[in-house]
Tab-separated table of C-alpha atoms in Angstrom:
chain	number	residue	atom	x	y	z
A	189	UNK	CA	98.084	-14.634	81.709
A	190	UNK	CA	98.084	-16.540	84.970
A	191	UNK	CA	95.580	-15.247	87.526
A	192	UNK	CA	96.029	-14.823	91.264
A	193	UNK	CA	92.964	-14.557	93.481
A	194	UNK	CA	93.394	-12.949	96.884
A	195	UNK	CA	90.982	-13.260	99.774
A	196	UNK	CA	89.538	-11.613	101.629
A	197	UNK	CA	89.465	-8.367	99.679
A	198	UNK	CA	89.019	-6.331	102.868
A	199	UNK	CA	89.798	-7.208	106.476
A	200	UNK	CA	89.288	-5.099	109.584
A	201	UNK	CA	90.464	-6.472	112.907
A	202	UNK	CA	91.315	-5.323	116.401
A	203	UNK	CA	94.897	-4.901	117.502
A	204	UNK	CA	96.198	-8.144	119.014
A	205	UNK	CA	94.102	-10.466	116.871
A	206	UNK	CA	95.505	-13.042	114.466
A	207	UNK	CA	94.635	-13.173	110.780
A	208	UNK	CA	95.341	-15.088	107.606
A	209	UNK	CA	95.076	-13.885	104.022
A	210	UNK	CA	95.155	-16.146	101.005
A	211	UNK	CA	96.507	-16.095	97.485
A	212	UNK	CA	95.225	-18.802	95.130
A	213	UNK	CA	95.689	-19.766	91.520
A	214	UNK	CA	94.918	-22.633	89.196
A	215	UNK	CA	98.385	-22.207	87.707
A	216	UNK	CA	101.775	-23.237	89.001
A	217	UNK	CA	104.243	-20.484	89.764
A	218	UNK	CA	108.016	-20.783	89.882
A	219	UNK	CA	108.065	-18.415	92.828
A	220	UNK	CA	105.679	-16.160	94.654
A	221	UNK	CA	106.261	-12.864	96.370
A	222	UNK	CA	104.346	-10.922	99.002
A	223	UNK	CA	104.398	-7.123	99.081
A	224	UNK	CA	102.927	-4.565	101.461
A	225	UNK	CA	101.799	-1.204	100.136
A	226	UNK	CA	100.976	1.779	102.325
A	227	UNK	CA	98.820	4.683	101.104
A	228	UNK	CA	100.681	6.966	98.719
A	229	UNK	CA	103.638	4.622	98.456
A	230	UNK	CA	104.825	1.893	96.139
A	231	UNK	CA	104.760	-1.792	97.143
A	232	UNK	CA	107.622	-3.055	99.294
A	233	UNK	CA	108.742	-6.668	99.115
A	234	UNK	CA	108.179	-8.729	102.251
A	235	UNK	CA	109.239	-12.205	101.149
A	236	UNK	CA	109.816	-14.546	98.210
A	237	UNK	CA	108.874	-18.228	98.461
A	238	UNK	CA	110.204	-20.704	95.959
A	239	UNK	CA	109.865	-24.301	97.118
A	240	UNK	CA	106.531	-26.102	97.459
A	241	UNK	CA	105.641	-26.374	101.156
A	242	UNK	CA	108.137	-23.690	102.119
A	243	UNK	CA	107.445	-21.666	105.261
A	244	UNK	CA	109.175	-18.369	105.935
A	245	UNK	CA	108.860	-16.194	109.008
A	246	UNK	CA	109.384	-12.461	109.235
A	247	UNK	CA	108.876	-11.484	112.892
A	248	UNK	CA	105.100	-11.867	113.428
A	249	UNK	CA	104.414	-12.678	109.769
A	250	UNK	CA	104.431	-16.295	108.552
A	251	UNK	CA	104.341	-17.064	104.831
A	252	UNK	CA	103.594	-20.456	103.342
A	253	UNK	CA	103.839	-21.688	99.766
A	254	UNK	CA	101.484	-24.515	98.882
A	255	UNK	CA	102.913	-27.948	98.122
A	256	UNK	CA	101.773	-27.681	94.502
A	257	UNK	CA	103.074	-24.087	94.209
A	258	UNK	CA	99.610	-22.839	93.241
A	259	UNK	CA	98.710	-21.022	96.437
A	260	UNK	CA	100.163	-19.152	99.362
A	261	UNK	CA	99.066	-17.746	102.681
A	262	UNK	CA	100.184	-14.964	104.963
A	263	UNK	CA	99.476	-15.280	108.671
A	264	UNK	CA	99.940	-12.360	111.048
A	265	UNK	CA	100.118	-13.029	114.775
A	266	UNK	CA	99.023	-10.375	117.238
A	267	UNK	CA	98.361	-7.718	114.624
A	268	UNK	CA	99.561	-4.185	115.267
A	269	UNK	CA	98.339	-0.895	113.816
A	270	UNK	CA	101.597	-0.715	111.851
A	271	UNK	CA	100.480	-3.798	109.900
A	272	UNK	CA	97.729	-1.745	108.235
A	273	UNK	CA	98.131	-1.667	104.479
A	274	UNK	CA	97.434	-3.392	101.196
A	275	UNK	CA	98.974	-6.867	100.938
A	276	UNK	CA	99.729	-8.025	97.426
A	277	UNK	CA	100.859	-11.412	96.236
A	278	UNK	CA	102.690	-11.709	92.950
A	279	UNK	CA	103.749	-14.750	90.994
A	280	UNK	CA	106.493	-15.184	88.478
A	281	UNK	CA	105.023	-15.931	85.055
A	282	UNK	CA	107.780	-17.554	83.058
A	283	UNK	CA	105.597	-18.866	80.270
A	284	UNK	CA	106.801	-18.448	76.706
A	285	UNK	CA	110.214	-17.358	77.918
A	286	UNK	CA	109.113	-13.943	79.151
A	287	UNK	CA	109.486	-13.326	82.828
A	288	UNK	CA	106.713	-11.147	84.141
A	289	UNK	CA	105.229	-10.624	87.553
A	290	UNK	CA	101.489	-11.257	87.854
A	291	UNK	CA	99.864	-9.466	90.773
A	292	UNK	CA	96.744	-10.335	92.701
A	293	UNK	CA	94.251	-7.563	93.465
A	294	UNK	CA	95.324	-7.371	97.087
A	295	UNK	CA	93.899	-7.629	100.586
A	296	UNK	CA	93.322	-4.313	102.317
A	297	UNK	CA	94.011	-4.763	106.023
A	298	UNK	CA	92.957	-2.307	108.696
A	299	UNK	CA	94.132	-2.902	112.245
A	300	UNK	CA	92.104	-0.906	114.732
A	301	UNK	CA	93.674	0.164	118.037
B	289	UNK	CA	120.942	6.007	97.194
B	290	UNK	CA	117.632	7.476	96.128
B	291	UNK	CA	116.323	4.142	94.771
B	292	UNK	CA	113.558	4.606	92.189
B	293	UNK	CA	112.435	8.187	91.615
B	294	UNK	CA	109.251	9.045	89.755
B	295	UNK	CA	108.165	12.489	88.629
B	296	UNK	CA	105.725	14.100	88.779
B	297	UNK	CA	103.803	12.786	91.799
B	298	UNK	CA	100.507	14.252	90.602
B	299	UNK	CA	99.319	15.323	87.162
B	300	UNK	CA	96.050	16.421	85.590
B	301	UNK	CA	95.733	16.228	81.815
B	302	UNK	CA	93.043	17.130	79.355
B	303	UNK	CA	91.853	14.483	76.937
B	304	UNK	CA	94.134	14.395	73.914
B	305	UNK	CA	97.163	15.913	75.616
B	306	UNK	CA	100.453	14.063	75.677
B	307	UNK	CA	102.957	13.805	78.478
B	308	UNK	CA	105.924	11.820	79.756
B	309	UNK	CA	106.156	10.195	83.154
B	310	UNK	CA	109.747	10.076	84.297
B	311	UNK	CA	111.425	7.192	86.104
B	312	UNK	CA	115.047	7.031	87.198
B	313	UNK	CA	116.945	4.510	89.310
B	314	UNK	CA	120.449	4.722	90.741
B	315	UNK	CA	120.964	1.054	91.581
B	316	UNK	CA	122.368	0.017	88.181
B	317	UNK	CA	119.447	-2.358	87.659
B	318	UNK	CA	119.026	-3.891	84.236
B	319	UNK	CA	115.321	-4.647	84.515
B	320	UNK	CA	112.750	-1.831	84.685
B	321	UNK	CA	109.011	-1.863	84.253
B	322	UNK	CA	105.879	0.269	84.369
B	323	UNK	CA	102.635	-0.749	86.062
B	324	UNK	CA	99.286	0.913	86.471
B	325	UNK	CA	97.183	0.380	89.571
B	326	UNK	CA	93.432	0.819	89.419
B	327	UNK	CA	90.893	0.192	92.205
B	328	UNK	CA	89.929	-3.458	92.302
B	329	UNK	CA	92.341	-4.340	89.485
B	330	UNK	CA	95.677	-4.767	91.185
B	331	UNK	CA	98.898	-3.897	89.387
B	332	UNK	CA	98.989	-4.457	85.648
B	333	UNK	CA	102.164	-4.444	83.591
B	334	UNK	CA	102.301	-1.848	80.799
B	335	UNK	CA	105.833	-2.142	79.380
B	336	UNK	CA	109.141	-3.460	80.579
B	337	UNK	CA	112.800	-3.336	79.634
B	338	UNK	CA	115.572	-5.856	80.229
B	339	UNK	CA	118.355	-3.410	79.439
B	340	UNK	CA	119.281	-0.273	77.545
B	341	UNK	CA	117.834	-0.371	74.050
B	342	UNK	CA	115.485	-3.298	74.764
B	343	UNK	CA	111.803	-2.917	75.580
B	344	UNK	CA	108.751	-5.142	75.365
B	345	UNK	CA	105.015	-4.956	75.915
B	346	UNK	CA	103.212	-6.100	79.002
B	347	UNK	CA	99.549	-6.804	79.618
B	348	UNK	CA	98.118	-3.328	78.853
B	349	UNK	CA	100.464	-1.483	76.431
B	350	UNK	CA	97.952	0.351	74.217
B	351	UNK	CA	98.224	4.132	74.376
B	352	UNK	CA	101.698	4.095	75.906
B	353	UNK	CA	105.223	4.237	74.515
B	354	UNK	CA	108.546	3.607	76.210
B	355	UNK	CA	112.217	3.832	75.364
B	356	UNK	CA	115.376	2.903	77.263
B	357	UNK	CA	118.380	4.886	76.094
B	358	UNK	CA	120.282	4.543	79.381
B	359	UNK	CA	120.339	2.032	82.203
B	360	UNK	CA	119.114	4.675	84.655
B	361	UNK	CA	116.055	6.081	82.898
B	362	UNK	CA	112.835	4.535	81.645
B	363	UNK	CA	110.247	7.182	80.680
B	364	UNK	CA	106.629	6.335	79.906
B	365	UNK	CA	104.898	8.424	77.247
B	366	UNK	CA	101.169	8.912	76.929
B	367	UNK	CA	100.580	9.757	73.289
B	368	UNK	CA	97.016	11.113	73.476
B	369	UNK	CA	95.603	10.942	76.975
B	370	UNK	CA	92.173	9.403	77.515
B	371	UNK	CA	89.999	9.277	80.660
B	372	UNK	CA	90.575	5.498	80.741
B	373	UNK	CA	94.223	6.241	81.499
B	374	UNK	CA	93.333	7.850	84.816
B	375	UNK	CA	95.293	5.710	87.257
B	376	UNK	CA	98.269	5.519	89.578
B	377	UNK	CA	101.428	4.600	87.701
B	378	UNK	CA	104.350	2.803	89.298
B	379	UNK	CA	107.823	2.302	87.959
B	380	UNK	CA	109.871	-0.610	89.295
B	381	UNK	CA	113.416	-1.850	88.865
B	382	UNK	CA	115.368	-4.985	89.771
B	383	UNK	CA	118.781	-6.387	88.990
B	384	UNK	CA	117.224	-9.310	87.151
B	385	UNK	CA	113.882	-10.408	85.849
B	386	UNK	CA	111.195	-9.494	88.383
B	387	UNK	CA	109.962	-12.560	90.232
B	388	UNK	CA	113.143	-14.566	89.773
B	389	UNK	CA	114.505	-16.236	92.856
B	390	UNK	CA	116.050	-13.661	95.183
B	391	UNK	CA	115.139	-10.863	92.794
B	392	UNK	CA	113.562	-7.967	94.640
B	393	UNK	CA	111.569	-5.349	92.763
B	394	UNK	CA	111.997	-1.788	94.007
B	395	UNK	CA	109.055	0.489	93.319
B	396	UNK	CA	108.855	4.242	93.061
B	397	UNK	CA	106.279	6.255	94.995
B	398	UNK	CA	103.947	6.464	92.040
B	399	UNK	CA	102.432	9.127	89.805
B	400	UNK	CA	98.740	9.815	90.264
B	401	UNK	CA	97.360	10.818	86.864
B	402	UNK	CA	93.898	12.203	86.205
B	403	UNK	CA	92.659	12.705	82.651
B	404	UNK	CA	89.624	14.968	82.313
């Protein structure tokens, strides 16, 4: 099983600040997804990145896939209280012909007003 | 569309009891899967199915059974509940293999299970 390490595990910031969370692995992934999960809810997909070096923007959120497709980052500009939640990265594990999604343990973000 | 519906939302079981967690989707997705989410452990795959009549094991399948008789439904059975199975369980569906390019996984709201 390929492992995904997310950092930091917890992050508490003031509204308006910028932040970056990281998702790292020693393995290469065909694609990587970012999800946000709010308390009592299931994860909701934010973005999928596929190409090494790819950058995708979703309003104030910027996602980057590492050149070697082993790592990814999520940058939030001017955080808002609505950004509070658990951010999960997940990589496609296509080894041995079985396609499974491997999840990191998540970064729990709290944005304080 | 309701998306992915899980029932029940909460359940308390005694050790040794059996039960079935229900999952239904109305998006005609071929791929469905079950995950458990534990504090500090992330989401771990229990079982998955690539279509009616086809299931396979994930990372943590012991103590759980699944079947897929229809495209819409993918129930998860706990055969003899143990305290180690206390967790939040999520069902997910997608039109293709989860993680494939442009394949979005839709998750249910989860079932919070406590085994005492």
